[in-house]
mmCIF file of C-alpha atoms and ligand atoms in Angstrom:
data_model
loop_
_atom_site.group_PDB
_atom_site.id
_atom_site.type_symbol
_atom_site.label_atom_id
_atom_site.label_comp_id
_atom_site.label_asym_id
_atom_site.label_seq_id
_atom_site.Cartn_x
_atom_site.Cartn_y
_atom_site.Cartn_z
ATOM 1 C CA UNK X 13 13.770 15.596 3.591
ATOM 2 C CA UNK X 14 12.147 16.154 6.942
ATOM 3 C CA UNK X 15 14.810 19.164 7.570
ATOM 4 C CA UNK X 16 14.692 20.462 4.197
ATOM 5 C CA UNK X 17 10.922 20.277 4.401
ATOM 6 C CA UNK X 18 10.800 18.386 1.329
ATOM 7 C CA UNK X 19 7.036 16.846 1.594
ATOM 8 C CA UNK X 20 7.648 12.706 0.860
ATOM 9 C CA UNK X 21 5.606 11.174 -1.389
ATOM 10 C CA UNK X 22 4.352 7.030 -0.658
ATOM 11 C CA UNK X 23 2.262 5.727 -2.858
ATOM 12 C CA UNK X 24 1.187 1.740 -2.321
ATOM 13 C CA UNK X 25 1.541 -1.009 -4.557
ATOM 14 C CA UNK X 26 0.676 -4.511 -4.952
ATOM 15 C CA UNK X 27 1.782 -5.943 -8.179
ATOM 16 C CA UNK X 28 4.497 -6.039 -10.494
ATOM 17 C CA UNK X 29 2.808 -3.202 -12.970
ATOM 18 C CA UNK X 30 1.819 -0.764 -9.905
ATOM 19 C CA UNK X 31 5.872 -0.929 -8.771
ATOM 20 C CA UNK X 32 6.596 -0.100 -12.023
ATOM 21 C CA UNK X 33 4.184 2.801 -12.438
ATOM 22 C CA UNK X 34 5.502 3.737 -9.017
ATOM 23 C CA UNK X 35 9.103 3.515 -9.995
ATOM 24 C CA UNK X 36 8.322 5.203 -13.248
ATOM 25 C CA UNK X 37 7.576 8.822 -11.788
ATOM 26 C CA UNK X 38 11.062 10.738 -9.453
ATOM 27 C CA UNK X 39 8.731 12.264 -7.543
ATOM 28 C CA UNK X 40 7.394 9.082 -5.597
ATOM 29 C CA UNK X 41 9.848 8.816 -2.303
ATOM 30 C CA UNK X 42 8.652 5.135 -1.007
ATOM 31 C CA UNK X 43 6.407 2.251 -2.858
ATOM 32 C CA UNK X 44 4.648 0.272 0.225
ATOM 33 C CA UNK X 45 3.300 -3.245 0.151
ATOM 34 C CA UNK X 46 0.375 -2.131 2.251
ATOM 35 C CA UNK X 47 -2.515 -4.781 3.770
ATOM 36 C CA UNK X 48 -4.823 -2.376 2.050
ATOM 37 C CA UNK X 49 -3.686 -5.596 -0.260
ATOM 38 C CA UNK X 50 -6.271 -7.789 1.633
ATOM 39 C CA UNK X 51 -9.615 -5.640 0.024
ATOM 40 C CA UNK X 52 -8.396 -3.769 -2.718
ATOM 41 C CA UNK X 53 -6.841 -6.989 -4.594
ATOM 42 C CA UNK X 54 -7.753 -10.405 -3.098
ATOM 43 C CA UNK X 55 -11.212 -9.423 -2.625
ATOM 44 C CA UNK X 56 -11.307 -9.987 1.797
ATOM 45 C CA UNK X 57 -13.183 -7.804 3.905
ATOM 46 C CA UNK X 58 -10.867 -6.626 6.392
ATOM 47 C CA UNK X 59 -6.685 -6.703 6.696
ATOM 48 C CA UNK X 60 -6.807 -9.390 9.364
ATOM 49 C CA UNK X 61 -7.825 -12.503 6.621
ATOM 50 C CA UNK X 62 -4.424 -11.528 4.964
ATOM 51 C CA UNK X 63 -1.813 -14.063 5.840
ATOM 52 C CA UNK X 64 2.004 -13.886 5.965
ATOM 53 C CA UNK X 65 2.578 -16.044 2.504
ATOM 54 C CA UNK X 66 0.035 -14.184 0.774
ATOM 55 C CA UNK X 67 2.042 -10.348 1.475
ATOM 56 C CA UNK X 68 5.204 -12.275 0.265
ATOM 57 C CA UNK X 69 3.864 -13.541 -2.745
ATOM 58 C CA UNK X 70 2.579 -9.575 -3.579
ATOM 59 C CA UNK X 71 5.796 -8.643 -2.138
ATOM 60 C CA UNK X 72 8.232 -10.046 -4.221
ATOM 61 C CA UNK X 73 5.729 -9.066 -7.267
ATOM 62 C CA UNK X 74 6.008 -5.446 -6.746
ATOM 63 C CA UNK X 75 10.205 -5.892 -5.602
ATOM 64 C CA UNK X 76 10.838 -7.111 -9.189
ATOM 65 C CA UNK X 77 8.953 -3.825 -10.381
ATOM 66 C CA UNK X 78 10.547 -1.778 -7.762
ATOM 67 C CA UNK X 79 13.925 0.635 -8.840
ATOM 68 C CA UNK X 80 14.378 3.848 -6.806
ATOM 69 C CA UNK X 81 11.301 3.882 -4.150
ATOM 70 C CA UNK X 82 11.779 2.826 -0.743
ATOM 71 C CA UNK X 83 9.896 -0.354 -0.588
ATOM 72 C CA UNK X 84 8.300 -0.686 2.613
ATOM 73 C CA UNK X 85 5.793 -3.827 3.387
ATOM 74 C CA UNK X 86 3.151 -4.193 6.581
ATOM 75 C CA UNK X 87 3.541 -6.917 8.669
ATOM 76 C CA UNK X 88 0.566 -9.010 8.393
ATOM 77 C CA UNK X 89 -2.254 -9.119 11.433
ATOM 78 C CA UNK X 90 -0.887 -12.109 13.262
ATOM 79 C CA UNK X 91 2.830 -11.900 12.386
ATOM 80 C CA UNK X 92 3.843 -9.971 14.852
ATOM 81 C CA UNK X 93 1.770 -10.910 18.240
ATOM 82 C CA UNK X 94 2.976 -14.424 18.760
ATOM 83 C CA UNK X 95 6.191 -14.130 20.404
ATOM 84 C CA UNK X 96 9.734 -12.534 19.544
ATOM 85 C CA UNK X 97 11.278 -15.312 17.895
ATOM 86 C CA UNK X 98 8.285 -15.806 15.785
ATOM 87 C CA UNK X 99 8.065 -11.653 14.824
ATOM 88 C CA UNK X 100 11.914 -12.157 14.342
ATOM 89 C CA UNK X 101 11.422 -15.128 12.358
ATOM 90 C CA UNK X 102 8.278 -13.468 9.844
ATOM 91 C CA UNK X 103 10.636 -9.758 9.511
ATOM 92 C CA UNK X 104 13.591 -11.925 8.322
ATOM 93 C CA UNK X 105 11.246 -13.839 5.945
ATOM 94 C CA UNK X 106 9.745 -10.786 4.535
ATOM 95 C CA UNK X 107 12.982 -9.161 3.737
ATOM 96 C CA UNK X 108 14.476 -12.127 2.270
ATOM 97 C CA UNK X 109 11.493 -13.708 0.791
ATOM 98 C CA UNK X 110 9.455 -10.581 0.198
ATOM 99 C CA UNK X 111 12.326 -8.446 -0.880
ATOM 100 C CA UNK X 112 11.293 -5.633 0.788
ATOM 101 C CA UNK X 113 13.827 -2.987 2.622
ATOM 102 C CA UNK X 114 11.618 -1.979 5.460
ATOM 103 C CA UNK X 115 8.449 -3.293 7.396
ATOM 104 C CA UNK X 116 5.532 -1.038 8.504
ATOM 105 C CA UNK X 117 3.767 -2.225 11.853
ATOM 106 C CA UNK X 118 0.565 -1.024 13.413
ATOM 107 C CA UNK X 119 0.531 0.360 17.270
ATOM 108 C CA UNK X 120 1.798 2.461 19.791
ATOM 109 C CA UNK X 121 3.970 2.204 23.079
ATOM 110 C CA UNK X 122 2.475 -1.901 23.747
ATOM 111 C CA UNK X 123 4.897 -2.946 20.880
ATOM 112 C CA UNK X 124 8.065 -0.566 20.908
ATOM 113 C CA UNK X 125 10.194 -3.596 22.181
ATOM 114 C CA UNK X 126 8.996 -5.086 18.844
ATOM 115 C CA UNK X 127 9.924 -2.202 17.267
ATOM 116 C CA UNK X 128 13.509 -2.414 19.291
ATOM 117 C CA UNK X 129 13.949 -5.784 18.199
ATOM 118 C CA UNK X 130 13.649 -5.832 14.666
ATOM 119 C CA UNK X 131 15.567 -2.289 14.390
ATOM 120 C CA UNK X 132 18.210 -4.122 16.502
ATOM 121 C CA UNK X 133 18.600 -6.729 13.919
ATOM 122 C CA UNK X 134 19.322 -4.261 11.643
ATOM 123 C CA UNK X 135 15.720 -3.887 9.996
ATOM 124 C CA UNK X 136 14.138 -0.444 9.533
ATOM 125 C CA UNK X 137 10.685 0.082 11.241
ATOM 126 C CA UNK X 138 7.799 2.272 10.464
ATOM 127 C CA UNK X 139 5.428 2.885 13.070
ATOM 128 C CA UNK X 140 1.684 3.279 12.448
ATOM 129 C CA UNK X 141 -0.251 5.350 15.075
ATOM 130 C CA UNK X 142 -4.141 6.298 15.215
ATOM 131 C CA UNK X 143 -6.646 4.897 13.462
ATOM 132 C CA UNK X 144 -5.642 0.975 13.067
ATOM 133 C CA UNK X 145 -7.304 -0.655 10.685
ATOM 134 C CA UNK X 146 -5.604 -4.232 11.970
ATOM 135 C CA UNK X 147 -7.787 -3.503 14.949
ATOM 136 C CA UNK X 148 -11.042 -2.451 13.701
ATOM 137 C CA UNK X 149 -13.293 -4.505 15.793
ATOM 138 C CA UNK X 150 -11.730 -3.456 19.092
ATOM 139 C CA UNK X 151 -11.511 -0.099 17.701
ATOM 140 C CA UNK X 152 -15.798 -0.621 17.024
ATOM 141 C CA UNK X 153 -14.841 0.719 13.625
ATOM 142 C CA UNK X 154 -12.712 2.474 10.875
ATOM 143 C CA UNK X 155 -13.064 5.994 13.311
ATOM 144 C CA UNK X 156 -11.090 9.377 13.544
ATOM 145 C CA UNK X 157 -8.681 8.557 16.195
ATOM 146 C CA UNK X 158 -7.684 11.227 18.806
ATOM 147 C CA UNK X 159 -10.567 13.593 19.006
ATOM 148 C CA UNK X 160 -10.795 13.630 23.279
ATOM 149 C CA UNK X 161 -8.106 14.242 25.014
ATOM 150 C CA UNK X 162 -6.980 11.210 26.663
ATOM 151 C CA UNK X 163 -6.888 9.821 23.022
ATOM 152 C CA UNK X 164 -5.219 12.500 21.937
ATOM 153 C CA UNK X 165 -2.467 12.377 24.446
ATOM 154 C CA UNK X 166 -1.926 9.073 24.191
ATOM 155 C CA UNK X 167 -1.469 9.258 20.053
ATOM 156 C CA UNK X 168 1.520 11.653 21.048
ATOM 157 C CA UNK X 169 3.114 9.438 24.268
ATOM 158 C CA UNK X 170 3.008 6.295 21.112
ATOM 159 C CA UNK X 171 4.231 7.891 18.821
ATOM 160 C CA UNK X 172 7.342 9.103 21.407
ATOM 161 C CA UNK X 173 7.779 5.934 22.534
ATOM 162 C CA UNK X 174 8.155 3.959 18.588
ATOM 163 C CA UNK X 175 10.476 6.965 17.978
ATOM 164 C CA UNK X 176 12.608 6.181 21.098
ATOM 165 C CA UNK X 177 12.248 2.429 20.353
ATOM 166 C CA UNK X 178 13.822 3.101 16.770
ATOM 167 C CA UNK X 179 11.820 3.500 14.105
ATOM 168 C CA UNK X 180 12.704 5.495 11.630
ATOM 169 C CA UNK X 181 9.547 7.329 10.441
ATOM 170 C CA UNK X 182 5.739 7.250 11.313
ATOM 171 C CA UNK X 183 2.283 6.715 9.439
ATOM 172 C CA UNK X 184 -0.379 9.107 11.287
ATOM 173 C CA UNK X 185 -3.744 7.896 9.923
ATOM 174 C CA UNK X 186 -7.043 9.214 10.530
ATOM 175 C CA UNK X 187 -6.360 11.638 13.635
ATOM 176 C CA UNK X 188 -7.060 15.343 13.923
ATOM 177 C CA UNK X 189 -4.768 17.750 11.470
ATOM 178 C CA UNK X 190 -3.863 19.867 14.619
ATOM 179 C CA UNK X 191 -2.432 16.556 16.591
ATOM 180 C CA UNK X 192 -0.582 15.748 13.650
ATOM 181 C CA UNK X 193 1.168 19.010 13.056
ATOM 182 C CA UNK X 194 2.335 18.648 17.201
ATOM 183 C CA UNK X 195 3.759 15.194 16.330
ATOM 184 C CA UNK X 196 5.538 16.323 13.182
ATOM 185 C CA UNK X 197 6.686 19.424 15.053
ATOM 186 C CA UNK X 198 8.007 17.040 18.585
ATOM 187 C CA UNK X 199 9.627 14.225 16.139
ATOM 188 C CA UNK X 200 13.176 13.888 14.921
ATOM 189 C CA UNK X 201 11.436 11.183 12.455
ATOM 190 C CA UNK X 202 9.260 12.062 9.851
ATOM 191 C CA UNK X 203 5.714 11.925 9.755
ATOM 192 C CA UNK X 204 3.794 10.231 6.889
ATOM 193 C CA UNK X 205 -0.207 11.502 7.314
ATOM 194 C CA UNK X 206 -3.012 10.192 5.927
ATOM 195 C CA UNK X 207 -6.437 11.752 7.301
ATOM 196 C CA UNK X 208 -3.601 13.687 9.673
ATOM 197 C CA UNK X 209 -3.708 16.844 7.276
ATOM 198 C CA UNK X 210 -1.244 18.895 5.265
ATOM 199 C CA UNK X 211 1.577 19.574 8.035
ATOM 200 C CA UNK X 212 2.919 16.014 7.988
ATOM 201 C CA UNK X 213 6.303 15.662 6.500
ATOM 202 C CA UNK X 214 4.720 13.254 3.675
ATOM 203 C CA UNK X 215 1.130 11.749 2.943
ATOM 204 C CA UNK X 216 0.501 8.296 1.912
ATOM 205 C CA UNK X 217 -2.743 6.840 -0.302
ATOM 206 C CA UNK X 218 -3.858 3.446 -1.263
ATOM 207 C CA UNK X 219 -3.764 2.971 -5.116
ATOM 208 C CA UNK X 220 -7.144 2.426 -5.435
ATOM 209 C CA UNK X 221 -8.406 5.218 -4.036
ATOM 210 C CA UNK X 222 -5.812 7.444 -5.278
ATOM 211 C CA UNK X 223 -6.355 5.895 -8.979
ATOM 212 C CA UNK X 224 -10.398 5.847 -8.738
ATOM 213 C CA UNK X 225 -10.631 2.018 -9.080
ATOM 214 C CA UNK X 226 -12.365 1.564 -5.915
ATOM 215 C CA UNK X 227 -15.842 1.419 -5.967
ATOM 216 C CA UNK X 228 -16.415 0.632 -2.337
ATOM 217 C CA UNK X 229 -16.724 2.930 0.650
ATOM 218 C CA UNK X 230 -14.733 6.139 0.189
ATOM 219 C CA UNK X 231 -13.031 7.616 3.363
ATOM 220 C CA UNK X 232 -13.197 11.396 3.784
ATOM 221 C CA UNK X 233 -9.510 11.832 3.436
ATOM 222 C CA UNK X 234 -9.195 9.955 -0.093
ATOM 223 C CA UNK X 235 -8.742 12.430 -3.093
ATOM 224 C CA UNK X 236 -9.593 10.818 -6.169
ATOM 225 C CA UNK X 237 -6.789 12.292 -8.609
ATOM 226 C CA UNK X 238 -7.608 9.541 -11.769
ATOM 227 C CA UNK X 239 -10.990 8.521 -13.000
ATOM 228 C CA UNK X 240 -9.242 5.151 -14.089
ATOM 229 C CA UNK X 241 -13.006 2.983 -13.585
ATOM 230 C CA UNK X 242 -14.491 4.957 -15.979
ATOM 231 C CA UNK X 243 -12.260 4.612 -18.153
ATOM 232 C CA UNK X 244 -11.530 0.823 -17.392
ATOM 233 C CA UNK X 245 -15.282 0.108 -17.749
ATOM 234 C CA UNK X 246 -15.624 1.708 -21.337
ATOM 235 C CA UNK X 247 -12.761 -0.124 -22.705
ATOM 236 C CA UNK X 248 -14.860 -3.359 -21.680
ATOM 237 C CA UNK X 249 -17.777 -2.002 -23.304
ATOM 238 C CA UNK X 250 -15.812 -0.839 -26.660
ATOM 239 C CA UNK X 251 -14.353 -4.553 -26.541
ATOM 240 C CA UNK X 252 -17.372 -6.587 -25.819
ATOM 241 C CA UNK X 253 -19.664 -4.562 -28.433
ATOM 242 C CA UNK X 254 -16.937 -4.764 -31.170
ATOM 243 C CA UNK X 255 -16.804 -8.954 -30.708
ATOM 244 C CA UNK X 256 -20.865 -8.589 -30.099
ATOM 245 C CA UNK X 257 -20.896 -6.851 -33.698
ATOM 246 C CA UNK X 258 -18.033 -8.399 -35.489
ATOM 247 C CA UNK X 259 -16.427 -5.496 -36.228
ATOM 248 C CA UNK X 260 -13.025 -7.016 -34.300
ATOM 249 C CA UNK X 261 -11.038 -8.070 -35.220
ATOM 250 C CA UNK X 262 -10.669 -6.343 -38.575
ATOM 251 C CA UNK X 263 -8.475 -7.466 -41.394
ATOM 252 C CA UNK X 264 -5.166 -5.090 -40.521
ATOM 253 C CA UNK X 265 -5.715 -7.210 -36.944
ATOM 254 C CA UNK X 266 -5.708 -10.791 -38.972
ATOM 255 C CA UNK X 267 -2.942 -12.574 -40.730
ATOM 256 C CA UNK X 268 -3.170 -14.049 -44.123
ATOM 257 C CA UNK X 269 -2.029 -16.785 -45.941
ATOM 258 C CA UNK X 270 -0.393 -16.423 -49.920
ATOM 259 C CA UNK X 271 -3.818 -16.956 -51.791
ATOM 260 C CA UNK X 272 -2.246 -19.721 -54.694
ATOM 261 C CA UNK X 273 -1.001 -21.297 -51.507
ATOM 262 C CA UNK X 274 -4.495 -21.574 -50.002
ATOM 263 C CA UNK X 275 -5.994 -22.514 -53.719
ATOM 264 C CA UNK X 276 -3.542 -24.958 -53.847
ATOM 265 C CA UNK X 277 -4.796 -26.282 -50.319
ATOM 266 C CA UNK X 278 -8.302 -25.974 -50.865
ATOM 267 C CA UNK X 279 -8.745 -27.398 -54.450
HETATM 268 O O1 KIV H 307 -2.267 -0.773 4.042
HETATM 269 C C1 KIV H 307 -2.084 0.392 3.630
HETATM 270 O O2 KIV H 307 -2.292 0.714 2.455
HETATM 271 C C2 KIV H 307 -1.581 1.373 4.596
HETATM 272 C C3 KIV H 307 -1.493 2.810 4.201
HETATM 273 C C4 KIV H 307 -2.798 3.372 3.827
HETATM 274 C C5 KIV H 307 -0.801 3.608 5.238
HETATM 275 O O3 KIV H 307 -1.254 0.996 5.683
HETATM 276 NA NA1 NA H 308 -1.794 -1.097 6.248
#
């Protein structure tokens, strides 16, 4: 797709009905299990309070719903830093466990023998350069990534480096559109932007944003392409007024019994 210039679609998921909405449409390339899981479902403030079991459990969910996407899933904060046979140990569960066909890991060059390891075993790896949300506290915040030059520089050495270690493709998130474009333009592997800018070789958005179910903080690179709160919250209204006021359920909702039968009964 990268040579044919084919832009790839990923779209995340994180339960059985978002896999299937994501499986439903041809035009969605890869389905990813992202840690975007941690806020936008189990209700934590940051991807680092999401733990191994919990991304398995969501996991499998969204493998059951999952036909022709990609599914991709990001190793959890913490399941990858220990030591090789642990990383080893937590890839193998999430592909066998977690049903997934490929694991997405945050960093640059300090974990390409990570990245070597896993792809040695056989395991597809995307990378995840510039703005890393895992890392938000050392990073002092969820910040544009790459603006000054010895940022920039080093966004380009990484994302070398997790291409020479293996893996086959790259999330570029929250850097400068014209240091994306270069890193498309020096990869063999494609590019997946978001916040990186149209030149990527595919974008990526978290379902909530995309969707318009998230009512938190909204980044400068989400699009909102549904209004699906608005539309959520006056179903809840319709419902609650129409129990509030009796008029549900009406008789064509209700069943009935024979009327001699219930004379019969009642008498
Ligand atoms: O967790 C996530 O949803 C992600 C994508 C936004 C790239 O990592
Ligand atoms: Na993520």
């Amino acid at each position: 797709m990268k040579e044919k210039h084919t832009p790839i679609t990923m779209l995340t998921a994180y339960d059985y009905p978002s896999a299937l909405a994501c499986s439903s449409n041809p035009l969605i390339d890869i389905t990813l299990v992202g840690d975007s899981l941690a806020q936008v479902c189990l209700g934590y403030s940051s991807t680092t309070e999401l733990s191994l079991s919990e991304m398995i459990h969501h996991s499998r969910a969204v493998a059951r719903g999952t036909t022709h996407p990609f599914l991709v899933a990001d190793m959890p904060f913490g399941s990858y830093q220990i030591s090789d046979e642990n990383t080893a140990r937590n890839a193998v569960r999430l592909i066998q466990e977690g049903r997934v066909e490929a694991l997405k890991l945050e960093g640059g060059s300090e974990i390409r023998n990570i990245v070597r390891k896993l792809t040695e075993m056989g395991i597809p790896v995307m990378a995840h350069v510039g703005l890393l949300p895992q890392r938000h506290v050392s990073m002092s915040g969820y910040k544009v990534q790459g603006k000054d030059a010895e940022s920039a520089r080093g966004i380009i050495s990484d994302a070398l480096a997790l291409q020479e270690a293996g893996a086959f493709s790259i999330v570029l998130e929250a850097i400068p559109k014209e240091l994306a474009a270069f890193v498309t333009e020096h990869l063999r592997i494609p590019t997946i932007g978001i916040g990186a800018g149209s030149q990527t070789d595919g974008q990526v958005l978290v379902w909530d944003d995309m969707m318009g179910t998230w009512a938190g903080h909204q980044a400068k690179f989400v699009r909102r392409f549904g209004d699906l709160k608005a539309e959520r919250d006056s179903a809840i209204q319709k419902y609650a007024e129409a129990v509030k006021l009796r008029t549900f359920p009406d008789d064509s909702e209700s069943y009935t019994i024979d009327k001699t039968t219930w004379e019969d009964i009642t008498r």
